[in-house]
Coordinates of C-alpha atoms in Angstrom, one line a residue:
Chain A
M1017 CA -84.2 10.6 63.9
L1018 CA -85.4 12.8 61.6
R1019 CA -87.1 10.5 58.4
I1020 CA -87.4 12.2 54.8
A1021 CA -89.2 10.0 52.5
T1022 CA -88.7 11.0 48.7
L1023 CA -92.4 10.2 46.7
L1024 CA -92.1 8.4 43.6
P1025 CA -88.5 9.2 42.7
D1026 CA -89.0 5.9 39.1
L1027 CA -91.7 8.7 37.9
L1028 CA -90.7 12.3 39.7
G1029 CA -87.1 12.9 39.0
T1030 CA -86.4 14.4 35.6
Y1031 CA -83.8 16.8 36.8
G1032 CA -81.9 15.6 39.3
D1033 CA -84.7 16.2 41.9
G1034 CA -83.2 13.0 44.0
G1035 CA -80.5 16.0 44.9
N1036 CA -83.1 17.8 47.1
A1037 CA -82.8 14.2 49.7
T1038 CA -79.6 14.5 49.4
V1039 CA -78.6 18.1 50.8
L1040 CA -81.3 17.9 53.8
V1041 CA -79.6 14.9 55.1
A1042 CA -76.1 15.8 54.4
R1043 CA -77.1 19.9 56.2
A1044 CA -78.9 17.3 59.2
R1045 CA -76.0 15.3 59.8
A1046 CA -73.7 18.3 60.1
R1047 CA -75.5 19.3 62.8
G1048 CA -75.5 16.2 64.1
I1049 CA -78.9 15.1 63.7
A1050 CA -79.8 11.7 62.7
C1051 CA -81.5 11.0 59.8
E1052 CA -82.6 9.0 57.1
V1053 CA -83.9 8.6 53.6
V1054 CA -86.5 6.2 52.2
E1055 CA -87.4 6.3 49.2
M1056 CA -91.5 5.0 48.1
R1057 CA -91.5 3.2 44.7
R1058 CA -94.4 2.6 42.7
N1059 CA -95.6 -0.6 44.2
D1060 CA -94.6 0.3 48.1
A1061 CA -97.1 2.1 50.5
V1062 CA -96.5 5.2 51.7
P1063 CA -93.6 5.0 54.3
T1064 CA -93.9 7.3 57.5
A1065 CA -91.8 10.0 57.4
S1066 CA -91.8 13.6 59.2
L1067 CA -91.3 15.2 55.7
Y1068 CA -92.3 14.3 52.5
L1069 CA -90.1 15.4 48.8
M1070 CA -91.9 15.1 45.4
G1071 CA -89.9 16.2 42.0
G1072 CA -90.6 17.1 38.7
G1073 CA -91.7 14.2 36.0
E1074 CA -92.9 14.4 32.2
D1075 CA -96.7 14.2 31.4
G1076 CA -97.4 10.4 31.1
P1077 CA -95.3 9.8 34.8
Q1078 CA -96.8 12.7 36.3
R1079 CA -100.4 11.3 36.0
L1080 CA -99.2 7.8 36.7
A1081 CA -97.7 9.2 39.8
C1082 CA -101.2 11.2 40.8
E1083 CA -103.3 8.0 40.5
V1084 CA -100.8 5.8 42.9
L1085 CA -100.7 8.9 45.5
R1086 CA -104.7 9.1 45.2
A1087 CA -104.8 5.7 45.8
S1088 CA -102.8 5.8 48.6
N1089 CA -103.3 7.3 52.5
F1090 CA -100.5 10.4 51.9
G1091 CA -103.3 12.8 52.2
E1092 CA -104.2 11.3 55.4
R1093 CA -100.4 12.1 56.2
V1094 CA -100.3 15.4 55.4
R1095 CA -103.6 16.3 57.4
D1096 CA -101.5 14.6 60.4
G1097 CA -99.0 17.0 60.6
A1098 CA -96.1 16.0 57.8
Q1099 CA -94.7 18.4 56.1
V1100 CA -93.8 18.4 52.1
F1101 CA -91.7 20.1 49.9
A1102 CA -92.7 19.7 46.1
V1103 CA -91.6 21.5 43.0
C1104 CA -92.8 21.1 39.3
A1105 CA -94.8 18.6 38.4
G1106 CA -94.8 17.9 42.2
L1107 CA -96.9 21.3 43.1
Q1108 CA -99.0 20.7 40.6
I1109 CA -100.3 17.1 41.6
L1110 CA -100.4 18.6 44.8
G1111 CA -103.6 20.6 43.4
R1112 CA -107.2 20.6 42.6
H1113 CA -106.2 18.9 39.0
F1114 CA -103.7 20.1 36.3
S1115 CA -102.9 19.8 32.5
V1116 CA -100.9 17.7 30.6
E1117 CA -100.8 16.2 27.1
G1118 CA -102.6 18.4 25.6
D1119 CA -105.7 20.2 27.6
D1120 CA -107.1 17.1 29.0
E1121 CA -107.4 17.8 32.4
F1122 CA -106.8 15.4 35.4
E1123 CA -108.1 15.5 38.9
G1124 CA -105.1 16.0 41.6
L1125 CA -104.8 15.3 45.0
G1126 CA -106.5 17.8 46.2
L1127 CA -104.4 19.1 49.0
V1128 CA -104.3 22.6 48.0
D1129 CA -106.6 25.0 46.2
I1130 CA -104.7 25.7 43.0
A1131 CA -104.9 24.7 39.7
T1132 CA -102.8 24.3 36.9
R1133 CA -103.6 24.7 32.9
R1134 CA -101.0 24.4 29.7
G1135 CA -99.7 27.9 29.1
T1136 CA -99.5 29.0 25.6
T1137 CA -95.6 28.6 25.9
R1138 CA -93.3 26.7 28.1
S1139 CA -90.7 28.2 30.4
V1140 CA -87.7 27.3 30.0
G1141 CA -84.6 29.4 32.1
D1142 CA -83.1 30.5 35.3
L1143 CA -85.9 31.7 38.0
C1144 CA -85.3 33.7 40.9
A1145 CA -88.1 34.7 43.5
K1146 CA -87.7 36.7 46.5
V1147 CA -89.0 34.7 49.8
D1148 CA -89.3 35.6 53.0
G1149 CA -87.1 38.4 51.9
R1150 CA -84.3 36.5 50.4
L1151 CA -83.7 35.6 46.6
M1152 CA -83.9 32.0 46.1
V1153 CA -82.4 30.9 42.6
G1154 CA -82.7 27.9 41.0
F1155 CA -84.0 26.5 37.0
E1156 CA -87.5 26.1 36.0
N1157 CA -88.9 23.7 32.8
H1158 CA -92.5 23.3 32.3
G1159 CA -95.4 24.4 30.4
G1160 CA -98.0 24.8 33.3
V1161 CA -100.0 28.1 34.4
T1162 CA -101.0 27.9 37.7
T1163 CA -103.7 29.7 39.6
L1164 CA -103.8 30.2 43.6
G1165 CA -107.2 29.9 45.2
D1166 CA -108.6 33.0 47.4
G1167 CA -106.4 33.5 50.8
L1168 CA -103.6 30.9 49.6
V1169 CA -100.2 32.5 49.9
A1170 CA -97.4 32.0 47.2
F1171 CA -93.9 30.6 47.9
G1172 CA -92.1 33.6 46.9
D1173 CA -92.5 36.7 44.1
V1174 CA -91.0 35.8 41.0
V1175 CA -88.1 38.4 40.1
R1176 CA -86.8 36.2 37.0
G1177 CA -88.9 34.0 34.9
R1178 CA -92.5 32.8 35.2
G1179 CA -93.2 30.3 38.5
N1180 CA -96.5 30.2 38.3
D1181 CA -97.7 33.2 36.2
G1182 CA -95.1 35.4 36.1
V1183 CA -95.9 37.2 39.2
V1184 CA -95.7 34.5 41.9
D1185 CA -94.1 31.6 41.9
G1186 CA -95.7 28.2 44.0
F1187 CA -97.4 28.3 47.2
R1188 CA -97.0 27.5 50.8
T1189 CA -99.2 26.4 53.5
E1190 CA -98.8 25.3 57.4
S1191 CA -98.0 21.9 55.9
L1192 CA -96.9 22.7 51.7
W1193 CA -93.9 24.2 50.9
A1194 CA -94.2 24.4 46.6
T1195 CA -91.9 25.8 44.0
Y1196 CA -91.5 25.6 40.1
A1197 CA -87.8 25.6 40.7
H1198 CA -87.1 22.2 39.8
G1199 CA -84.1 19.9 40.3
P1200 CA -81.4 19.9 43.1
V1201 CA -83.0 24.2 44.2
L1202 CA -82.3 23.4 48.5
A1203 CA -78.1 22.8 46.4
Q1204 CA -78.3 26.0 45.1
N1205 CA -80.1 27.8 48.7
P1206 CA -78.1 26.4 51.7
W1207 CA -80.5 28.4 53.8
L1208 CA -83.7 27.3 52.0
A1209 CA -82.6 23.6 52.8
D1210 CA -82.3 24.7 56.3
K1211 CA -85.2 26.6 56.8
I1212 CA -87.4 23.1 55.4
L1213 CA -85.2 21.7 58.1
E1214 CA -86.2 23.7 60.8
S1215 CA -89.8 23.4 59.8
A1216 CA -89.5 19.4 60.0
L1217 CA -87.3 19.4 63.0
G1218 CA -89.2 22.0 65.0
E1219 CA -86.1 23.8 66.6
T1220 CA -83.1 26.2 65.3
L1221 CA -80.4 24.9 63.6
E1222 CA -76.6 26.1 64.3
P1223 CA -75.3 27.7 61.2
F1224 CA -73.0 25.8 58.9
T1225 CA -70.8 26.6 56.3
S1226 CA -69.9 25.1 53.1
V1227 CA -69.3 25.6 49.1
A1228 CA -72.7 25.7 48.6
D1229 CA -72.4 29.1 50.4
R1230 CA -70.2 30.5 47.3
L1231 CA -72.8 28.6 44.7
Y1232 CA -75.5 30.4 46.4
E1233 CA -73.4 34.2 46.5
E1234 CA -71.8 32.9 42.6
R1235 CA -75.7 32.2 41.5
C1236 CA -77.0 35.6 43.1
R1237 CA -74.6 37.6 41.5
E1238 CA -75.3 36.5 38.4
L1239 CA -79.0 36.4 38.4
S1240 CA -80.4 39.5 41.1
P1241 CA -81.6 42.0 38.8
R1242 CA -79.4 44.3 40.9
S1243 CA -76.2 43.8 39.6
G1244 CA -75.2 41.9 36.4
F1245 CA -75.5 43.2 32.5
E1246 CA -79.3 44.1 32.3
D1247 CA -78.9 46.6 34.7
R1248 CA -75.8 48.1 33.8
R1249 CA -77.2 48.1 30.0
R1250 CA -80.4 50.5 31.3
D1251 CA -77.9 52.5 33.3
P1252 CA -76.7 55.6 31.1
H1253 CA -74.0 55.8 33.0
Chain B
M1047 CA -73.8 12.2 -9.7
S1048 CA -73.8 16.0 -10.8
S1049 CA -75.7 14.5 -13.8
G1050 CA -78.9 14.4 -11.4
L1051 CA -78.1 18.0 -9.6
S1052 CA -79.7 21.2 -11.2
L1053 CA -78.2 24.6 -11.5
R1054 CA -79.3 25.5 -8.4
D1055 CA -78.1 23.1 -6.5
R1056 CA -74.5 23.2 -8.2
V1057 CA -74.4 26.8 -6.8
A1058 CA -75.0 26.1 -4.0
I1059 CA -72.5 23.1 -3.4
A1060 CA -69.9 25.2 -4.3
S1061 CA -70.7 27.9 -2.3
V1062 CA -71.2 25.7 0.8
R1063 CA -67.5 24.4 -0.5
G1064 CA -66.3 27.7 -1.0
V1065 CA -67.4 29.1 2.6
N1066 CA -65.8 26.5 4.6
W1067 CA -62.5 26.5 2.9
V1068 CA -62.6 30.5 3.6
S1069 CA -63.9 29.5 7.3
R1070 CA -61.0 27.2 7.9
A1071 CA -58.3 29.4 6.3
L1072 CA -59.2 31.6 8.4
R1073 CA -59.4 29.3 11.7
R1074 CA -63.1 30.5 12.4
G1075 CA -64.2 26.9 13.4
A1076 CA -64.1 23.7 12.1
G1077 CA -65.6 25.1 9.0
T1078 CA -68.8 23.1 8.3
V1079 CA -72.1 24.7 9.7
A1080 CA -71.9 28.1 7.7
G1081 CA -71.2 26.8 4.7
G1082 CA -73.9 24.5 5.5
N1083 CA -76.3 26.9 6.0
I1084 CA -75.5 29.7 3.2
G1085 CA -76.2 26.1 0.8
L1086 CA -79.5 25.6 2.1
K1087 CA -80.6 28.9 2.2
I1088 CA -79.7 28.8 -1.5
S1089 CA -81.2 25.4 -2.0
P1090 CA -83.1 24.4 0.4
H1091 CA -83.5 20.9 -0.9
L1092 CA -79.8 20.4 -1.2
L1093 CA -79.9 17.6 1.4
V1094 CA -82.1 15.7 -1.0
S1095 CA -80.0 16.8 -3.8
L1096 CA -76.7 15.6 -2.5
A1097 CA -78.1 12.4 -0.8
R1098 CA -79.5 11.3 -4.2
D1099 CA -77.8 7.6 -5.4
R1100 CA -75.2 7.3 -2.8
T1101 CA -75.7 4.8 0.4
I1102 CA -76.1 6.4 3.8
V1103 CA -76.1 5.5 7.1
L1104 CA -77.8 7.8 9.8
V1105 CA -76.6 7.4 13.5
S1106 CA -79.1 8.8 16.3
G1107 CA -79.7 8.4 20.0
T1108 CA -78.5 10.4 23.1
N1109 CA -75.1 8.7 24.4
G1110 CA -72.4 6.9 21.7
K1111 CA -73.5 8.9 18.5
T1112 CA -70.5 10.1 17.2
T1113 CA -68.1 7.1 18.7
T1114 CA -70.5 4.6 16.8
T1115 CA -70.4 6.9 14.1
A1116 CA -66.9 6.9 13.5
L1117 CA -66.9 2.7 14.3
V1118 CA -69.4 2.9 11.2
A1119 CA -67.1 4.7 9.3
A1120 CA -64.2 2.8 9.9
G1121 CA -65.6 0.1 9.9
W1122 CA -66.5 0.0 6.5
G1123 CA -63.4 0.7 5.3
G1124 CA -62.0 2.8 2.5
D1125 CA -63.1 6.1 1.5
V1126 CA -66.6 7.3 4.0
A1127 CA -68.1 10.3 3.9
S1128 CA -69.0 11.6 7.5
N1129 CA -69.6 14.4 9.5
T1130 CA -66.7 13.9 11.6
T1131 CA -66.6 17.5 13.6
G1132 CA -70.0 16.8 15.2
A1133 CA -72.1 19.5 13.3
N1134 CA -74.9 17.0 13.2
M1135 CA -77.7 18.9 12.2
P1136 CA -78.8 19.3 7.9
A1137 CA -76.3 22.3 7.4
G1138 CA -73.5 19.8 9.4
H1139 CA -74.9 16.7 7.3
V1140 CA -75.2 19.2 4.0
A1141 CA -71.3 20.5 4.2
A1142 CA -70.2 16.7 4.8
L1143 CA -71.7 15.6 1.8
A1144 CA -70.5 18.4 -0.4
R1145 CA -66.7 18.0 0.8
N1146 CA -66.7 14.1 -0.3
R1147 CA -68.8 13.2 -2.7
T1148 CA -68.2 9.3 -2.4
T1149 CA -71.0 7.2 -2.1
R1150 CA -70.8 5.3 1.1
V1151 CA -72.1 8.1 3.9
V1152 CA -72.8 7.7 7.4
L1153 CA -74.0 10.4 9.2
E1154 CA -73.9 11.2 13.0
T1155 CA -77.6 12.8 13.4
D1156 CA -79.0 14.9 16.6
E1157 CA -81.9 13.0 17.8
A1158 CA -84.7 16.4 17.2
W1159 CA -83.4 16.0 13.5
L1160 CA -83.6 12.3 13.0
G1161 CA -87.3 12.1 11.3
E1162 CA -86.7 15.2 8.9
V1163 CA -83.2 14.1 7.7
V1164 CA -84.4 10.6 7.2
T1165 CA -86.9 11.9 4.9
A1166 CA -84.5 13.7 2.7
T1167 CA -81.9 11.3 2.8
D1168 CA -83.8 8.1 1.9
P1169 CA -80.8 5.8 4.4
A1170 CA -80.0 2.3 3.7
V1171 CA -79.2 2.4 7.7
V1172 CA -81.0 4.4 10.7
V1173 CA -78.7 3.0 13.7
L1174 CA -81.0 3.8 17.0
L1175 CA -78.7 3.3 19.8
N1176 CA -80.6 4.7 23.3
L1177 CA -82.6 7.6 24.5
S1178 CA -82.2 9.4 27.8
R1179 CA -82.2 12.9 29.4
D1180 CA -80.1 15.1 27.7
Q1181 CA -80.0 19.1 27.7
L1182 CA -83.6 18.9 29.2
D1183 CA -83.6 22.8 28.7
R1184 CA -83.7 22.2 25.1
A1185 CA -85.0 18.9 24.5
N1186 CA -87.9 19.2 26.7
E1187 CA -88.9 15.8 27.3
V1188 CA -87.1 12.8 25.9
R1189 CA -91.3 10.6 25.6
R1190 CA -91.6 13.3 22.5
I1191 CA -88.2 12.7 21.2
A1192 CA -89.2 8.7 21.2
E1193 CA -92.5 10.3 19.7
R1194 CA -91.3 12.2 16.9
W1195 CA -88.8 9.6 15.7
R1196 CA -92.2 6.7 15.7
A1197 CA -94.0 9.2 13.3
A1198 CA -91.1 9.3 11.2
L1199 CA -89.9 5.8 11.0
A1200 CA -93.1 4.5 10.3
T1201 CA -92.8 6.0 7.0
L1202 CA -90.0 4.0 5.8
E1203 CA -89.8 1.8 3.2
P1204 CA -88.8 -1.9 3.7
S1205 CA -85.7 -1.2 2.0
T1206 CA -84.4 0.8 5.1
V1207 CA -83.4 -1.3 7.7
V1208 CA -83.4 0.3 11.1
V1209 CA -80.9 -1.3 13.7
A1210 CA -82.2 -0.6 17.2
N1211 CA -80.9 -1.4 20.4
A1212 CA -83.8 -3.9 22.1
N1213 CA -83.0 -3.4 25.6
D1214 CA -84.0 0.3 26.0
P1215 CA -87.8 0.8 25.9
L1216 CA -88.2 4.1 24.5
V1217 CA -86.1 3.1 21.6
V1218 CA -88.3 0.0 20.8
W1219 CA -91.3 2.2 21.0
A1220 CA -89.8 4.5 18.5
A1221 CA -88.7 1.7 15.7
G1222 CA -92.1 -0.7 16.7
D1223 CA -93.7 0.9 13.3
A1224 CA -91.1 0.5 11.3
A1225 CA -91.5 -1.9 8.3
N1226 CA -87.5 -3.6 8.5
V1227 CA -86.0 -3.9 11.8
R1228 CA -82.7 -5.4 13.5
W1229 CA -83.0 -5.8 17.3
C1230 CA -80.1 -5.5 19.1
D1231 CA -79.8 -7.1 22.7
V1232 CA -76.8 -5.0 24.0
P1233 CA -76.2 -3.6 27.4
T1234 CA -78.0 -0.3 28.6
P1235 CA -77.5 0.2 32.3
W1236 CA -79.7 3.6 31.9
R1237 CA -83.3 2.6 32.8
A1238 CA -84.7 6.2 35.0
D1239 CA -86.1 7.6 32.1
A1240 CA -88.3 4.1 30.7
Q1241 CA -89.5 3.4 34.1
S1242 CA -93.3 4.0 32.7
C1243 CA -94.8 1.9 29.7
P1244 CA -94.5 4.7 26.5
R1245 CA -97.5 3.3 25.0
C1246 CA -100.2 3.6 28.2
T1247 CA -97.9 4.9 30.8
L1248 CA -97.9 1.9 33.3
P1249 CA -95.0 0.7 34.9
I1250 CA -92.3 -1.5 33.2
E1251 CA -91.1 -4.2 34.9
F1252 CA -87.1 -5.1 34.0
D1253 CA -85.5 -8.6 34.9
D1254 CA -81.7 -9.5 34.3
V1255 CA -82.7 -10.5 30.6
R1256 CA -86.2 -9.2 29.4
W1257 CA -88.5 -6.3 30.6
H1258 CA -92.3 -6.2 29.7
C1259 CA -95.2 -4.0 30.8
S1260 CA -98.7 -5.6 31.7
C1261 CA -100.6 -3.7 28.5
G1262 CA -98.1 -6.4 26.5
F1263 CA -95.3 -3.8 25.6
A1264 CA -92.1 -6.2 25.6
K1265 CA -88.8 -6.5 24.7
P1266 CA -88.7 -7.7 21.4
T1267 CA -87.8 -11.4 21.2
D1268 CA -86.9 -11.9 17.5
L1269 CA -82.8 -10.7 18.1
T1270 CA -80.7 -10.1 15.4
T1271 CA -77.5 -9.0 17.6
S1272 CA -76.3 -9.9 21.4
L1273 CA -74.1 -9.0 23.1
R1274 CA -73.9 -10.8 26.4
G1275 CA -70.5 -11.7 27.5
H1276 CA -69.7 -12.3 23.6
L1277 CA -70.8 -10.6 20.3
I1278 CA -73.4 -12.4 18.2
V1279 CA -74.3 -11.1 15.1
A1280 CA -76.2 -12.7 12.6
G1281 CA -75.9 -15.8 14.4
R1282 CA -71.7 -15.3 14.1
T1283 CA -69.6 -14.4 16.7
L1284 CA -67.0 -12.2 16.8
E1285 CA -64.3 -11.6 19.4
L1286 CA -64.4 -7.7 20.2
S1287 CA -60.8 -6.2 21.3
L1288 CA -61.6 -2.4 21.1
G1289 CA -59.2 0.1 21.4
V1290 CA -62.3 2.6 23.0
P1291 CA -62.8 1.9 26.5
G1292 CA -66.1 0.7 28.5
V1293 CA -69.2 -1.6 28.1
F1294 CA -71.3 1.3 26.5
N1295 CA -68.4 1.2 24.0
E1296 CA -69.1 -2.5 23.2
A1297 CA -72.4 -1.7 22.8
N1298 CA -71.6 0.9 20.0
A1299 CA -69.1 -1.5 17.9
A1300 CA -72.0 -4.0 18.3
M1301 CA -74.6 -1.7 16.9
A1302 CA -72.2 -0.2 14.1
L1303 CA -71.1 -4.4 12.8
S1304 CA -74.9 -4.6 12.8
A1305 CA -75.2 -2.0 10.5
L1306 CA -72.4 -2.8 9.0
H1307 CA -73.3 -6.5 8.2
E1308 CA -76.8 -4.7 6.5
L1309 CA -74.8 -3.0 4.0
G1310 CA -73.4 -6.2 3.0
V1311 CA -69.4 -5.7 4.4
D1312 CA -67.9 -8.6 5.7
L1313 CA -67.8 -9.1 9.6
G1314 CA -64.4 -9.9 9.7
D1315 CA -62.7 -7.6 8.0
A1316 CA -65.2 -5.2 9.7
L1317 CA -64.4 -6.5 12.8
T1318 CA -60.5 -5.9 12.7
R1319 CA -60.7 -2.3 11.6
V1320 CA -63.4 -1.3 14.2
N1321 CA -61.0 -2.8 17.0
A1322 CA -58.3 -0.9 15.3
V1323 CA -60.5 2.7 16.4
S1324 CA -58.6 3.7 20.1
T1325 CA -59.8 7.7 19.5
V1326 CA -62.7 9.2 18.1
A1327 CA -62.7 13.1 17.7
G1328 CA -60.0 13.2 21.1
R1329 CA -62.4 11.7 22.9
F1330 CA -60.5 8.6 25.2
S1331 CA -57.4 9.8 23.9
V1332 CA -54.5 10.7 26.4
R1333 CA -52.6 14.3 25.6
A1334 CA -50.0 16.2 27.4
W1335 CA -50.8 19.5 29.8
R1336 CA -48.0 21.5 31.6
G1337 CA -45.7 18.3 31.5
R1338 CA -48.7 15.9 33.2
R1339 CA -50.4 13.1 31.2
V1340 CA -54.4 14.0 30.3
R1341 CA -56.7 11.6 29.5
L1342 CA -59.9 13.1 27.9
L1343 CA -63.4 11.8 28.6
L1344 CA -66.4 13.4 27.3
A1345 CA -69.3 12.8 29.9
K1346 CA -72.3 15.6 29.2
N1347 CA -75.1 14.3 30.9
P1348 CA -75.7 11.2 33.7
A1349 CA -76.4 7.9 30.9
G1350 CA -72.8 9.1 29.7
F1351 CA -71.2 10.2 32.9
D1352 CA -72.1 7.1 35.0
A1353 CA -71.0 4.9 31.9
L1354 CA -67.5 6.6 32.3
L1355 CA -66.6 7.0 35.9
S1356 CA -67.0 3.0 35.7
T1357 CA -63.8 3.0 33.4
L1358 CA -61.9 4.7 36.1
R1359 CA -59.1 3.0 37.1
A1360 CA -58.6 1.9 40.3
D1361 CA -55.0 3.4 41.5
N1362 CA -54.0 6.8 41.8
D1363 CA -55.4 8.4 38.7
D1364 CA -55.7 11.9 39.7
V1365 CA -59.7 12.9 38.7
W1366 CA -60.2 16.2 37.1
I1367 CA -63.6 17.4 36.0
A1368 CA -64.9 20.2 34.3
I1369 CA -68.6 21.8 33.7
N1370 CA -69.9 24.6 31.7
A1371 CA -73.7 25.2 31.0
R1372 CA -73.0 27.4 27.7
L1373 CA -75.6 26.9 25.1
A1374 CA -74.3 23.8 23.6
D1375 CA -73.9 22.2 27.1
G1376 CA -77.8 22.7 28.9
H1377 CA -77.7 25.9 30.6
D1378 CA -79.0 24.0 33.5
P1379 CA -76.3 21.6 35.1
S1380 CA -79.4 19.9 37.4
W1381 CA -78.2 16.5 36.1
L1382 CA -75.0 16.6 37.6
Y1383 CA -77.7 15.2 40.6
D1384 CA -78.4 12.7 38.9
V1385 CA -74.8 11.0 38.3
A1386 CA -73.9 8.4 40.6
F1387 CA -71.0 10.5 42.2
E1388 CA -70.9 8.4 45.7
T1389 CA -68.2 6.5 43.5
L1390 CA -65.8 8.8 43.9
R1391 CA -65.4 9.0 47.4
G1392 CA -62.3 8.5 48.9
R1393 CA -61.0 10.6 46.3
T1394 CA -60.1 14.4 45.7
V1395 CA -61.7 15.7 43.0
W1396 CA -60.4 19.1 41.4
C1397 CA -63.2 20.7 39.9
L1398 CA -62.9 23.2 36.9
G1399 CA -65.2 24.8 34.2
E1400 CA -67.7 28.0 34.9
R1401 CA -70.3 25.7 36.6
R1402 CA -67.5 24.6 39.0
L1403 CA -69.0 25.6 42.1
D1404 CA -72.5 23.9 41.1
L1405 CA -69.8 20.7 41.0
A1406 CA -67.8 21.1 43.9
T1407 CA -71.7 21.5 45.8
R1408 CA -72.6 18.4 44.1
L1409 CA -69.5 16.0 45.0
D1410 CA -69.4 17.8 48.4
Y1411 CA -72.6 16.6 49.2
A1412 CA -71.7 12.9 48.2
D1413 CA -68.8 13.4 50.9
V1414 CA -66.4 13.5 48.2
D1415 CA -62.8 15.3 48.9
V1416 CA -63.4 18.3 46.4
R1417 CA -60.8 21.5 45.2
V1418 CA -62.2 24.2 43.7
V1419 CA -60.1 25.6 40.9
D1420 CA -60.3 29.1 40.2
D1421 CA -57.2 29.2 38.4
L1422 CA -55.5 26.7 36.2
D1423 CA -52.2 27.5 37.9
D1424 CA -53.8 25.9 41.2
L1425 CA -53.8 22.4 39.4
P1426 CA -51.2 20.4 41.4
T1427 CA -48.0 19.4 39.9
S1428 CA -46.8 15.9 39.4
D1429 CA -46.1 12.8 38.0
D1430 CA -49.1 10.7 38.1
P1431 CA -51.9 10.3 35.2
V1432 CA -55.0 12.4 35.1
T1433 CA -58.5 11.5 34.1
L1434 CA -60.6 14.5 33.2
F1435 CA -64.2 14.3 33.0
A1436 CA -65.8 17.5 30.6
N1437 CA -68.9 18.4 29.5
Y1438 CA -69.2 19.4 25.8
T1439 CA -68.1 22.9 25.3
A1440 CA -65.6 22.3 28.6
F1441 CA -63.9 19.2 26.5
S1442 CA -63.2 21.3 23.8
E1443 CA -61.6 24.2 25.9
W1444 CA -59.0 21.1 26.9
L1445 CA -58.6 19.4 23.4
E1446 CA -57.3 23.0 22.6
R1447 CA -55.1 23.7 25.8
S1448 CA -53.4 20.3 25.6
T1449 CA -51.3 18.3 22.9
P1450 CA -50.6 15.2 21.9
C1451 CA -48.6 12.9 23.5

């Protein structure tokens, strides 16, 4: 039984982030793997799970979510080997500190050596990154600029959009996956959903095709720098 | 009224009307924004001049603006100036006010512009319906809108009455510093954006009747309008028998009637006129397309979509959904995952629009049977009625494509 826990969807879930849990469960069950999702709401203890999901949120709720998690045993669960997939505000919370509501700095969970400050502009638009040789397509909407500590590996190289800093997006450790692509990024990238499932299960999955594959192909065609009008415009022929 | 207008204003008004007349004649659009923008260029304070000495109602909120504006206009009776084409920013307001110079005015107002428009028009009544996630790629965060409303409404004189939804904590926060508020207790099922207190960020606790935060911020108790089974406005019980569907429209009607009461309109007369409204800018209307009867519903954000899904009848209506992601829709269709599409399980849904694959993927993951319609010729022919849910620009396309029944 694969147990997936959504952390604080009542605070972190602004952009349809709950979609990532829906996608993971559907894709696991399609392979005949028993799977369940539990939600940790504000007043709940951190449930036992092999994969935790964290979404995006507005400034106030983000700060509150961070306080709730810091007071919990979430950190121990991660150190015990659970996997975490975090997007947007979830990404920022995992780090050492972050700035919201102006320039006030807040202490994060400190599970990874990253720091986020408020950027001079907000980044709103399509976000594409090269992740392990494949294109990840998504959408970002945040004001943060995130700096990775020495030796920390980024989640992907930015092809379009800002991600952490216009060069790389998110970060990846043995147990943590994090990207600025908010909302149901796993719905648009079925291969990434399967990669995370495989990591949480410790096994290789059977191939599975669905309409999501068509969506991924379409978004890649639309957003890839190698196709689309931007390149044609540059090409004098 | 023209006595209060400067020469510059008069030139500007003539330009608004001229440009919009040409725009309509050339069928370049509804003929509102182009002229309004030119008028504002010629006279930047044109909205202030046009609003002077008129009785103005502003209607704002995430969902129900257009319908509530139409209900206020209808309920008022007689000649009412209004921005009925949906142009709800100052250019649209200027166009509506220049086109019809009657003293009675109701203006649908974009959430992000409410502060500026309140300052410019000195309204008699401001109706605040609700605030929830909508086009976050443009508006960023809904709480910022609540803060901006709060700052603008705090400057109002007591002569302006704010009619506000007491069940939406973000609206209550926004109206909290206004001098003169009528609180309306109307059904507001969407709570996902008000889980943490707008004053202190601590959790808000909800029960069936009340809500409160431990910091003391709570649902107002001095309610003047209540819609729980039946509608009571200022002590008077009213029998709603609306021509527009859904509990959310009953809430809109309750707020519209509350506004009309503040204007001195007789509630009995207003109710009869409000009940008679059956379609608003094509919404809720049944239209014909290739021999099929299609009920058109505008569904453009999670709270609105959930409310409309609950009006879907349990019979064998075909369900078609059309989703675009252009500027007016918001470029990010992530919100589809906040809609409770699981309620469509057991049905087949035909997926239309430029983002039909995003929609089909969402529905597929919700275990709903989907058909991706790449060509309109692929839509099935049958005598069964169709309910079509569409977001903003997709809705306009279908309104244009179909004809009155």
